[in-house]
Short mmCIF file of C-alpha atoms in Angstrom, two decimals:
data_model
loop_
_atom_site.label_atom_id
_atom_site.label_comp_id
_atom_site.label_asym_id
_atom_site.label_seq_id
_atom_site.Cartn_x
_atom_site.Cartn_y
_atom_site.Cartn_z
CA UNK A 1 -34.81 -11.52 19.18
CA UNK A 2 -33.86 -14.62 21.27
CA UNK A 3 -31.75 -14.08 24.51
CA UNK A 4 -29.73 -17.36 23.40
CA UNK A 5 -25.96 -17.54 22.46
CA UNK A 6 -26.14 -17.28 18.92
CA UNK A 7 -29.08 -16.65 16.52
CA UNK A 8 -32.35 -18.56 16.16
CA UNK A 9 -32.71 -18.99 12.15
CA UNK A 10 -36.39 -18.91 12.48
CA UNK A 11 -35.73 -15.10 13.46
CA UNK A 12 -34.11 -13.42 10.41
CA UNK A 13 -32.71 -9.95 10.20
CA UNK A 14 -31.21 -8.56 6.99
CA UNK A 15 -27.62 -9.40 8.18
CA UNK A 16 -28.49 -12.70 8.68
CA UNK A 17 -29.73 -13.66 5.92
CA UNK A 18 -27.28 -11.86 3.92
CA UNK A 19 -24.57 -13.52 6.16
CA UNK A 20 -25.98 -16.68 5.37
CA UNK A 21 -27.09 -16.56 1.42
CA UNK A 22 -23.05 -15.37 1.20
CA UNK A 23 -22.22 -18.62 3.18
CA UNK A 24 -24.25 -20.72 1.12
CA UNK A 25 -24.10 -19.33 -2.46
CA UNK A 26 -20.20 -18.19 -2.42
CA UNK A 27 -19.15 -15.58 -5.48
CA UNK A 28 -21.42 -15.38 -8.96
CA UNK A 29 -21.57 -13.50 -11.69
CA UNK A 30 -23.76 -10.52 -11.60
CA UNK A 31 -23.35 -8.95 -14.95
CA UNK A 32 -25.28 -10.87 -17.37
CA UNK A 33 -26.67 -7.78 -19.33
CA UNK A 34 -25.42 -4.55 -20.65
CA UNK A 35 -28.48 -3.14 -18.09
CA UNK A 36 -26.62 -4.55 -15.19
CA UNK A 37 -23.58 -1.74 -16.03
CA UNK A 38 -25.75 0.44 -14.21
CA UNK A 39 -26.00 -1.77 -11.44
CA UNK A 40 -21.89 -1.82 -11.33
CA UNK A 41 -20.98 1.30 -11.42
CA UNK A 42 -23.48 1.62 -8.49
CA UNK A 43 -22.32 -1.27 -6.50
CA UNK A 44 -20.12 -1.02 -3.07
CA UNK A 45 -17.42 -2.88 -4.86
CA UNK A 46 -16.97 -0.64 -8.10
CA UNK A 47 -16.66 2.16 -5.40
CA UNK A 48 -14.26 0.09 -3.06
CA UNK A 49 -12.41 -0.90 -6.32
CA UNK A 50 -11.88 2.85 -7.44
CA UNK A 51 -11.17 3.60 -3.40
CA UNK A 52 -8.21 1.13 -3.57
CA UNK A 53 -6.38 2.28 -6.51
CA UNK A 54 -6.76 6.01 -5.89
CA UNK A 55 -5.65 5.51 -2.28
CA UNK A 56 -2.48 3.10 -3.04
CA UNK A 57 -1.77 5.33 -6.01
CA UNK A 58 -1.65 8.00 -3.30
CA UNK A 59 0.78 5.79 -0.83
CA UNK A 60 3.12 5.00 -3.77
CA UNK A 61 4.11 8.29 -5.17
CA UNK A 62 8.18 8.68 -5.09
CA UNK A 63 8.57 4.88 -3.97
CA UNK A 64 10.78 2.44 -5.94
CA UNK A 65 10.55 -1.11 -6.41
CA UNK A 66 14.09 -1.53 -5.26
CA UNK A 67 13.02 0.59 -2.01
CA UNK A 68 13.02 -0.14 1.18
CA UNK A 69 9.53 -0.28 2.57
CA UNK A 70 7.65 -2.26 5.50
CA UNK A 71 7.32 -5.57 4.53
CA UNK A 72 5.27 -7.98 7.02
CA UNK A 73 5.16 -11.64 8.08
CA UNK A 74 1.45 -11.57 6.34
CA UNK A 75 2.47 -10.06 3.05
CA UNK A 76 5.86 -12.49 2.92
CA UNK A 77 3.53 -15.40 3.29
CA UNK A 78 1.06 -14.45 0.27
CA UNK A 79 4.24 -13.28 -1.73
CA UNK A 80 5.23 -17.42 -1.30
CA UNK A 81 2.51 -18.39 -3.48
CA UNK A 82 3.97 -17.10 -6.66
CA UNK A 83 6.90 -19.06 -5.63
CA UNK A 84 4.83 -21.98 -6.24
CA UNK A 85 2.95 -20.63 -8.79
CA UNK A 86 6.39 -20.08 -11.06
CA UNK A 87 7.70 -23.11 -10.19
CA UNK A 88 4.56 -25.00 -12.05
CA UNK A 89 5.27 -22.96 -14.96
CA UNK A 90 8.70 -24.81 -15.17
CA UNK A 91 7.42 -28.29 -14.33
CA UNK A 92 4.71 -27.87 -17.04
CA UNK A 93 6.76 -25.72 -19.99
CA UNK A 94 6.15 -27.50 -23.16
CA UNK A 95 8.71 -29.04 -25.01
CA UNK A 96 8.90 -28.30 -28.86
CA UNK A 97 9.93 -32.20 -29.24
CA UNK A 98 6.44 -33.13 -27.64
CA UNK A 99 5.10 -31.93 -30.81
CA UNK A 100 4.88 -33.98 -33.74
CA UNK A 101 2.43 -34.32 -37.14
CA UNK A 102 -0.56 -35.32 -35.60
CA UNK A 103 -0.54 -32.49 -32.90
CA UNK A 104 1.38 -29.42 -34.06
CA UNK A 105 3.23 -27.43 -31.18
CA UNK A 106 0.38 -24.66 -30.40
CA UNK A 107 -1.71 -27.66 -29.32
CA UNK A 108 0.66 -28.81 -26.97
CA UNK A 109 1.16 -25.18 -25.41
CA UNK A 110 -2.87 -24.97 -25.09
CA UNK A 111 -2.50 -28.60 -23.20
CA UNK A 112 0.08 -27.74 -20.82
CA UNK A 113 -1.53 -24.31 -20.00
CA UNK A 114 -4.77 -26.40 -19.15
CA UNK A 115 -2.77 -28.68 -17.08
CA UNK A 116 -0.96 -25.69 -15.39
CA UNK A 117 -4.50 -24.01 -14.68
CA UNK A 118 -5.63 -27.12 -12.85
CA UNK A 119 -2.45 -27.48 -10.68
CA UNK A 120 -2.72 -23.69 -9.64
CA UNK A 121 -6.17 -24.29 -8.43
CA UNK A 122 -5.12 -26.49 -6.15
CA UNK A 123 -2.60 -24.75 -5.54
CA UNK A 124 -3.95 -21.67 -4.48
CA UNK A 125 -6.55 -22.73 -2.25
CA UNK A 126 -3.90 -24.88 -0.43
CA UNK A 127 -1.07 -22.24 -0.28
CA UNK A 128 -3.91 -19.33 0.62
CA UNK A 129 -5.20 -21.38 3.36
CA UNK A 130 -1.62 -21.17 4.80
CA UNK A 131 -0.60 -18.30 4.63
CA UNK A 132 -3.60 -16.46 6.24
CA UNK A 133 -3.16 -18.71 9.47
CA UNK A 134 -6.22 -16.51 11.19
CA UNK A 135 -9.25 -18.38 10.69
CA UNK A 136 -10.52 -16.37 8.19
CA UNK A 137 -13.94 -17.20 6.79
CA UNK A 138 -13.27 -15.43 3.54
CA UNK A 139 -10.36 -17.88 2.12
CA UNK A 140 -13.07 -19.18 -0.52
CA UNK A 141 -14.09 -15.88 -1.75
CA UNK A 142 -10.14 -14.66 -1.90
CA UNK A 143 -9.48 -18.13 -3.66
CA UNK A 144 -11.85 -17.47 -6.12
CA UNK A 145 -10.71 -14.20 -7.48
CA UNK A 146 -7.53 -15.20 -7.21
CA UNK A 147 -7.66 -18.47 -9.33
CA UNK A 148 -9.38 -16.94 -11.56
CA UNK A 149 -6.40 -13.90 -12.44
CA UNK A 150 -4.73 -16.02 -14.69
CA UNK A 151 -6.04 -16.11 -18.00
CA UNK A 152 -8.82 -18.26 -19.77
CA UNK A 153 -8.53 -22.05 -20.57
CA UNK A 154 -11.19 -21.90 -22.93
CA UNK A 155 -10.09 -18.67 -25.15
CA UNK A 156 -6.18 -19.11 -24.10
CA UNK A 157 -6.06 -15.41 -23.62
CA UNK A 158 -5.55 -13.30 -20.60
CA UNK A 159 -6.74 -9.76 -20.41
CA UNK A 160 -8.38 -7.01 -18.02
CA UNK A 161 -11.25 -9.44 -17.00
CA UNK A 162 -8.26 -11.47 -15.41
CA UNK A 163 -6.40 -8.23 -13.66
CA UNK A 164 -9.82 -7.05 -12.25
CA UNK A 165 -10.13 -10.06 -10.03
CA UNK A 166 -6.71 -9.84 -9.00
CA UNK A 167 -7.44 -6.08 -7.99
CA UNK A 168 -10.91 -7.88 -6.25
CA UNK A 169 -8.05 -10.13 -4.44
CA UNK A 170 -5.83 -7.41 -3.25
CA UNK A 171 -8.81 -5.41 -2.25
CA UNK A 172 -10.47 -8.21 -0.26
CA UNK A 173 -7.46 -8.75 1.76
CA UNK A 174 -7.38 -5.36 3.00
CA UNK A 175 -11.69 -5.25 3.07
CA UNK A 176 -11.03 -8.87 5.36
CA UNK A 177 -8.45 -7.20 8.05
CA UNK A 178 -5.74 -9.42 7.02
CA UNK A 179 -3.53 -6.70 4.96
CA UNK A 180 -3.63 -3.35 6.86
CA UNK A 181 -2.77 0.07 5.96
CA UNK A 182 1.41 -0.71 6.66
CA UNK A 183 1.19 -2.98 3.69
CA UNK A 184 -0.48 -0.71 1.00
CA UNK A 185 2.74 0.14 -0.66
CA UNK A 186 4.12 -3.85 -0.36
CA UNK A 187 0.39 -4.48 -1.72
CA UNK A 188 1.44 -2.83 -4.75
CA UNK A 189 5.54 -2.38 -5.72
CA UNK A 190 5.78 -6.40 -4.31
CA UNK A 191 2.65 -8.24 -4.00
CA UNK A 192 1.09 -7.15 -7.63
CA UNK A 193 4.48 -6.81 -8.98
CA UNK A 194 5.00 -10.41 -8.37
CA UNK A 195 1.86 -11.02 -10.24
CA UNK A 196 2.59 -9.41 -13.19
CA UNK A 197 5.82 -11.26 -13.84
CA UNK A 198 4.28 -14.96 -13.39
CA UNK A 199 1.80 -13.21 -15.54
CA UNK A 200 4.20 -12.38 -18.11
CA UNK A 201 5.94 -15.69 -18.10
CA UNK A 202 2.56 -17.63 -18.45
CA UNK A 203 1.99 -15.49 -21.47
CA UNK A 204 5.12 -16.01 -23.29
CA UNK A 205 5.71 -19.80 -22.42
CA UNK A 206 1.99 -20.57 -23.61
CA UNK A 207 1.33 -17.99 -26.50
CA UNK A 208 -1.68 -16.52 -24.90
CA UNK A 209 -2.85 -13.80 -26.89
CA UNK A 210 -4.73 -10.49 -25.62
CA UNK A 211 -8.13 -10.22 -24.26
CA UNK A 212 -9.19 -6.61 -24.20
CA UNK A 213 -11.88 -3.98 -25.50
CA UNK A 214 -10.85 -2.25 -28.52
CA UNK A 215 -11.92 1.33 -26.95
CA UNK A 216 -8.80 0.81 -25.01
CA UNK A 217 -6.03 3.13 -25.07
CA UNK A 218 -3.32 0.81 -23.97
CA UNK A 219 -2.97 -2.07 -26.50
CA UNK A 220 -1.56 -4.44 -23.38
CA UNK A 221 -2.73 -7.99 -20.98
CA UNK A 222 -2.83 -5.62 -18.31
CA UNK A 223 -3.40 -1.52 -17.65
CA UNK A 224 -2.83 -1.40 -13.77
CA UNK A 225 0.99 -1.36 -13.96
CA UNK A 226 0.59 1.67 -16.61
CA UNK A 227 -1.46 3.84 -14.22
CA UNK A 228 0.73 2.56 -10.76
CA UNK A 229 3.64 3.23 -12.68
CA UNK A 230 2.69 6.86 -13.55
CA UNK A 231 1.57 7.23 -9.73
CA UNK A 232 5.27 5.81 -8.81
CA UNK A 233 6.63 9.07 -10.53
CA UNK A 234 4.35 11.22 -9.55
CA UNK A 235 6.99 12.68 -7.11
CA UNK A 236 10.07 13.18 -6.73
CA UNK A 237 10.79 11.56 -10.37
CA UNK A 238 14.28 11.97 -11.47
CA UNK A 239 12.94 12.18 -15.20
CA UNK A 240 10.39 13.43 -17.30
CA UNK A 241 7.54 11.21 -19.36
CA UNK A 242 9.35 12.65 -22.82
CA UNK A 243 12.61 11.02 -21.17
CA UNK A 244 10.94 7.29 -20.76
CA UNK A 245 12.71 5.80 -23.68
CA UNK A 246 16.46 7.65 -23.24
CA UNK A 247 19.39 4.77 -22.89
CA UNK A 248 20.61 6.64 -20.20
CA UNK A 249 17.33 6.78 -18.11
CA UNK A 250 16.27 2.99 -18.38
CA UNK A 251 19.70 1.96 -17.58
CA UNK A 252 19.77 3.79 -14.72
CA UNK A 253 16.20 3.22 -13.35
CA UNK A 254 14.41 -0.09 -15.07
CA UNK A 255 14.58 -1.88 -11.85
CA UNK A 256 13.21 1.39 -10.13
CA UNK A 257 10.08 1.69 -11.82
CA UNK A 258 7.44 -0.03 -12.83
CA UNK A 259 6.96 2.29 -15.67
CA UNK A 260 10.48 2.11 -17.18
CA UNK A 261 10.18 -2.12 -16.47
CA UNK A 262 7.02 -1.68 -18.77
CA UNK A 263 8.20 -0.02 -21.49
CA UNK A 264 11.70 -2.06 -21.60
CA UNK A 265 9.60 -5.34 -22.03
CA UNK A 266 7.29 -4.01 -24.83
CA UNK A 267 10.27 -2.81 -26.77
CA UNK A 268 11.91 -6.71 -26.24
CA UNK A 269 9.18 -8.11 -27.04
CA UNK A 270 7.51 -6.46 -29.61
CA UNK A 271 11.23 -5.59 -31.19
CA UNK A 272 10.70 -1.75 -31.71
CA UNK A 273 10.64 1.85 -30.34
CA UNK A 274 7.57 2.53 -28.39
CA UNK A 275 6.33 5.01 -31.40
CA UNK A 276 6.07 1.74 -33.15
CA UNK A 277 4.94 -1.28 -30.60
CA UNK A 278 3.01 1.12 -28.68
CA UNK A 279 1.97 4.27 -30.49
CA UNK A 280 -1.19 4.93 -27.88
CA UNK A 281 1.43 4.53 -24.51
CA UNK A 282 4.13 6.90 -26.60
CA UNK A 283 1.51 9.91 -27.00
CA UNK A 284 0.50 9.65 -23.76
CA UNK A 285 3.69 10.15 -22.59
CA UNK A 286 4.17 12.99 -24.46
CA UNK A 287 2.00 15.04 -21.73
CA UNK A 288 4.90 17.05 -19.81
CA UNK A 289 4.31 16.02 -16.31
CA UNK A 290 3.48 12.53 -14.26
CA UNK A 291 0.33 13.29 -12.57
CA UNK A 292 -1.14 14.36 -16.19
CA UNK A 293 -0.14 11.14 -16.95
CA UNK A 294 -2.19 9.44 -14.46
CA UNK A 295 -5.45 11.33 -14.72
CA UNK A 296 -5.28 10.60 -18.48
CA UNK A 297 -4.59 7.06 -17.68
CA UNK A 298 -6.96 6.82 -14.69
CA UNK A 299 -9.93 8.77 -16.74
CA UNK A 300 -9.56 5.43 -19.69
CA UNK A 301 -9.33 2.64 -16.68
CA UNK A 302 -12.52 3.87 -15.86
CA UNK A 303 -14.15 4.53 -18.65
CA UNK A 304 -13.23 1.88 -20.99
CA UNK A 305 -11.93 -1.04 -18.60
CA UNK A 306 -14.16 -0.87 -16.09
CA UNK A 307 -16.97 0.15 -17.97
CA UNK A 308 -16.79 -2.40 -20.25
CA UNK A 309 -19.17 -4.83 -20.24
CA UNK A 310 -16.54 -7.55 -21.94
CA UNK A 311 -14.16 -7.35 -18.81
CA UNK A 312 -17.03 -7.09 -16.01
CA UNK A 313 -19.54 -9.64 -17.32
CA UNK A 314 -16.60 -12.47 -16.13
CA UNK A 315 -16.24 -10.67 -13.01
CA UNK A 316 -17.61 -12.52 -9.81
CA UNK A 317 -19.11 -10.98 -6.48
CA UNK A 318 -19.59 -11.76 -3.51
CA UNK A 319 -19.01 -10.88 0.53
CA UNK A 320 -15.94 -8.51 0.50
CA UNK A 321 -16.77 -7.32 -3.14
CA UNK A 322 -20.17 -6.81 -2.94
CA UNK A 323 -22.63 -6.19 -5.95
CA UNK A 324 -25.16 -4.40 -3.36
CA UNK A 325 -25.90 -0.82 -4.15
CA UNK A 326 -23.74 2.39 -2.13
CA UNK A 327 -27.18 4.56 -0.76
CA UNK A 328 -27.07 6.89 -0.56
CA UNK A 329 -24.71 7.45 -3.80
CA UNK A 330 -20.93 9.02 -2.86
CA UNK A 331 -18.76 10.38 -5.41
CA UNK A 332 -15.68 8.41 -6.07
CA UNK A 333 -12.30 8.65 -4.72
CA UNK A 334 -9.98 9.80 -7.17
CA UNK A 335 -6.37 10.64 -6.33
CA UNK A 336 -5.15 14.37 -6.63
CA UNK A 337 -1.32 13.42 -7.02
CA UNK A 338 1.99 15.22 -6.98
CA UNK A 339 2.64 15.85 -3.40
CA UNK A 340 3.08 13.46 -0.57
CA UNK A 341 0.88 11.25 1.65
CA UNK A 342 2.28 13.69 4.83
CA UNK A 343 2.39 17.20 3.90
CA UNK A 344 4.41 19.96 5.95
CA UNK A 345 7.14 22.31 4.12
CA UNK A 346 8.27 23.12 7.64
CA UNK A 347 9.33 19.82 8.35
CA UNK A 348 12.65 18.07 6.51
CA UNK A 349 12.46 14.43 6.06
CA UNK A 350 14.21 13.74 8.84
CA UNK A 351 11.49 15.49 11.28
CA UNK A 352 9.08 13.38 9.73
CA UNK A 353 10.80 10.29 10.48
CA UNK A 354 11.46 11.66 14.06
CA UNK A 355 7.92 13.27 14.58
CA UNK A 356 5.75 10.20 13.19
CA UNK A 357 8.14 6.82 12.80
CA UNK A 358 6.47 3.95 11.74
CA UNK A 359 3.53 5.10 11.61
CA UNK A 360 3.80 6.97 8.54
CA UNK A 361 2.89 3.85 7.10
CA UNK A 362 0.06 3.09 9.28
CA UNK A 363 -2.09 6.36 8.15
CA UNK A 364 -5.19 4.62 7.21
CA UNK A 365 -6.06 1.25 5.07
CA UNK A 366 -6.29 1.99 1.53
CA UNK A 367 -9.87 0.52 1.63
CA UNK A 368 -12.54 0.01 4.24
CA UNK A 369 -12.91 -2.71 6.59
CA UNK A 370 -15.31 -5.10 5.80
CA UNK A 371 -17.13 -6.35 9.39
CA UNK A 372 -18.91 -9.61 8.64
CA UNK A 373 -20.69 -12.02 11.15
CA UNK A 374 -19.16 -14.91 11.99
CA UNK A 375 -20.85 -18.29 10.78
CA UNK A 376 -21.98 -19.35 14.26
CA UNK A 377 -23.48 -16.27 14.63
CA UNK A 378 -26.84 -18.03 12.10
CA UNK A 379 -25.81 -21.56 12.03
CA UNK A 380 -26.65 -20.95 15.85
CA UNK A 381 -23.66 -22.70 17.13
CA UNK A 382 -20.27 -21.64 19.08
CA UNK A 383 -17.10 -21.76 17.33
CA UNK A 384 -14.77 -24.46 19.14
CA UNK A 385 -11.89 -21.83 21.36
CA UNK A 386 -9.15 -24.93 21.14
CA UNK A 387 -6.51 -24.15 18.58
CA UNK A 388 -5.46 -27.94 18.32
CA UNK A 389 -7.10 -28.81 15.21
CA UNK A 390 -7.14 -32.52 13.45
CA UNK A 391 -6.61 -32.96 10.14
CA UNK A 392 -10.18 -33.92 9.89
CA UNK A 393 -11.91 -30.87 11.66
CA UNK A 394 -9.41 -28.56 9.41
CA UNK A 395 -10.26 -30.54 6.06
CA UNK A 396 -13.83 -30.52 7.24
CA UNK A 397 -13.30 -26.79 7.25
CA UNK A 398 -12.02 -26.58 4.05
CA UNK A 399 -14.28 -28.63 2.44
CA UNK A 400 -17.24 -26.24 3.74
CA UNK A 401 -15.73 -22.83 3.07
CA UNK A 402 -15.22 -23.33 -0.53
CA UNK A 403 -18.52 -22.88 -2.62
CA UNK A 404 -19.51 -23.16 -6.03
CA UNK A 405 -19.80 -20.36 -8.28
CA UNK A 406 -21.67 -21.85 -10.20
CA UNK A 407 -23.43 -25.69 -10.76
CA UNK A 408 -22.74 -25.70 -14.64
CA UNK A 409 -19.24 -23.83 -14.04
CA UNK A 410 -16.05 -26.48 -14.34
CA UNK A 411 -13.86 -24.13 -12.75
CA UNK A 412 -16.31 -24.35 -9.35
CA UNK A 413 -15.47 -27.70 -7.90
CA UNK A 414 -14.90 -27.89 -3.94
CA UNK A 415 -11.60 -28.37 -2.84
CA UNK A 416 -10.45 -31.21 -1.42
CA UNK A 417 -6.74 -30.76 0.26
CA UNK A 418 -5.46 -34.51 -0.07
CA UNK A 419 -7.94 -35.22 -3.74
CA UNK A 420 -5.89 -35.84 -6.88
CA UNK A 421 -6.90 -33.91 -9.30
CA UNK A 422 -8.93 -35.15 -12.35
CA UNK A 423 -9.24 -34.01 -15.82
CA UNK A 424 -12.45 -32.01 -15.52
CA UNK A 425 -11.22 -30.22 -12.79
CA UNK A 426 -10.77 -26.11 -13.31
CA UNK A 427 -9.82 -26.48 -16.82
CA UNK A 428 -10.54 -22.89 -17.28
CA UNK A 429 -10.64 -19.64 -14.80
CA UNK A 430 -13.67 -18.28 -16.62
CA UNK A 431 -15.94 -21.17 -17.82
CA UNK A 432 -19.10 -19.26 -19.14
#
């Protein structure tokens, strides 16, 4: 190995070269065959993915959405881009007098979803790039699972596929450094709830329909709110699953709980009890107690989400996610649930507070750290120490840190911060 600053390229290691085919290849698709399950459920980020849920689902137990928890500078910042994100949806709602004989109203939805799709990508890479004002050499990875969490322009459908690589985007931040372990529970009851609702208006103001595998229990765009509501109750719930659909109960705790926010929108919008819209959701919550209700909820994630070769063939890999193999093989962290995070029945709440402060929130990351090498490291230069950037050097940045996924993939186009977009451009968040 060379004594010089840097690395000589001429003198690879394995982290160099994986350092720099991640650099120069940015996230693809790994699952191209039902053989390549194997290969998933073997992979560092199919163990980092069932880390991350277990260990939030851990952090959020007897928290409510309307709670007050640690919310930082960082996590206010990402929260911002759904405020842009929602404010497309109302500059590009279609208008039932746009339609007329020659192009009935459906088509015009489909349009104005495709045009929404190509402002968000711009969007997000722009909006991510600010708010995460380290200079983070993952922004191009975290833009690409995040663009792509928003349904299909192709299909016009949004299902698990879509959720997964917003998981692979909440996950990345904490596998990058720049969530830590204070925001797991702002991660979840604010960051992902935000999602879920510009979800949920993207789905009624453009008809998309559901993209899921039948072997599913819940018969919904999305199955992570299900299981992080049940967590959510897991302790310290004022009611019962049998008491979910009780006037009395959702009055008094819809805005509490994801859960209760759930079923109150199914039964709007699908006009019926939950027996009726939801038959699978009501017999599940016919188990007596909330953790029950997880590990029944958890065990059909696992084994019909994320083993399903629909939802992870669109899935992308790359850096923070990785599709290498865990050797030697670990088992998986599940959450055990129904007691709290910090357990001592000597100790009131109020010697907790006084014994550990804030850093009962700072217990450990929900996920591991992810320690990459920097670029310079085996492009065998130094990294300028100057914070004064120009707008060239920082679009020059940009311009290099955003790869394609793929050559024959629309969606993959570089990103260019001042470039108007064109018609081609990210028509769709899964092309192939």
């Amino acid at each position: 190995m060379s004594n010089k600053l840097g690395y000589d390229v001429t003198d690879p290691t394995v982290q160099l070269l994986r350092a720099s085919a991640f650099m120069q290849n940015g996230p693809v698709k790994q699952v191209r065959s039902l053989e390549d399950l194997d290969r998933w459920v073997r992979s560092q980020a199919y163990y980092d993915i069932i880390a991350y849920i277990s260990n939030t689902s851990k952090a959020i137990q007897g928290h409510r959405l309307t709670q007050t928890f640690p919310v930082t500078e960082q996590m206010r910042r990402l929260s911002e881009i759904f405020d842009g994100l929602d404010h497309l949806i109302v500059e590009h709602t279609p208008k039932i007098e746009d339609s007329y004989l020659a192009l009935p109203f459906g088509q015009v939805r489909s349009k104005a979803y495709r045009t929404w799709m190509r402002e968000m990508y711009q969007h997000v890479f722009s909006k991510l790039d600010e708010a995460i004002n380290v200079n983070c050499k993952h922004i191009n990875e975290l833009g690409q699972y995040l663009r792509r969490s928003f349904g299909n322009g192709n299909t016009l459908d949004f299902g698990p596929a879509n959720e997964l690589m917003f998981l692979f985007f909440l996950c990345g931040l904490f596998r990058a450094g720049i969530l830590l372990a204070k925001d797991t529970v702002a991660a979840a009851l604010m960051l992902f709830n935000r999602y879920v609702n510009v979800v949920r208006r993207l789905i009624s103001t453009y008809g998309l329909t559901i993209a899921k595998d039948p072997a599913c229990t819940i018969e919904d765009y999305y199955f992570l709110p299900y299981l992080w509501g049940a967590a959510q109750l897991s302790v310290d719930s004022p009611f019962s699953p049998m008491q979910c659909e009780q006037g009395k109960i959702m009055d008094n705790y819809r805005q509490d709980f994801m859960m209760l926010e759930i079923i109150d929108h199914l039964q709007k919008t699908r006009s019926g009890p939950l027996s009726r819209v939801a038959l699978q959701l009501w017999s599940i919550l016919s188990i007596p107690t909330w953790p029950q209700v997880y590990r029944g909820l958890e065990r059909n994630y696992i084994d019909h989400v994320l083993s399903s070769f629909g939802t992870v063939e669109q899935a992308i890999f790359c850096e923070l996610m990785s599709f290498e193999a865990v050797v030697p093989i670990m088992p998986l962290q599940r959450a055990h649930l129904g007691t709290h995070l910090i357990v001592d029945e000597k100790e009131n709440e109020d010697e907790l507070e006084q014994k550990y402060g804030e850093n009962r929130w700072s217990l450990s990351p929900p996920v591991s750290r992810y320690v990459s090498m920097e670029p310079e490291s085996f492009l065998g230069f130094q990294a300028s120490k100057t914070h004064n950037k120009s707008k060239e050097s920082e679009d020059e940045r940009l311009w290099m840190m955003r790869q394609l996924v793929d050559e024959n993939d629309p969606n993959s186009d570089m990103f260019f911060p001042d470039r108007e977009v064109k018609g081609r451009d990210s028509l769709t968040s899964f092309a192939n």
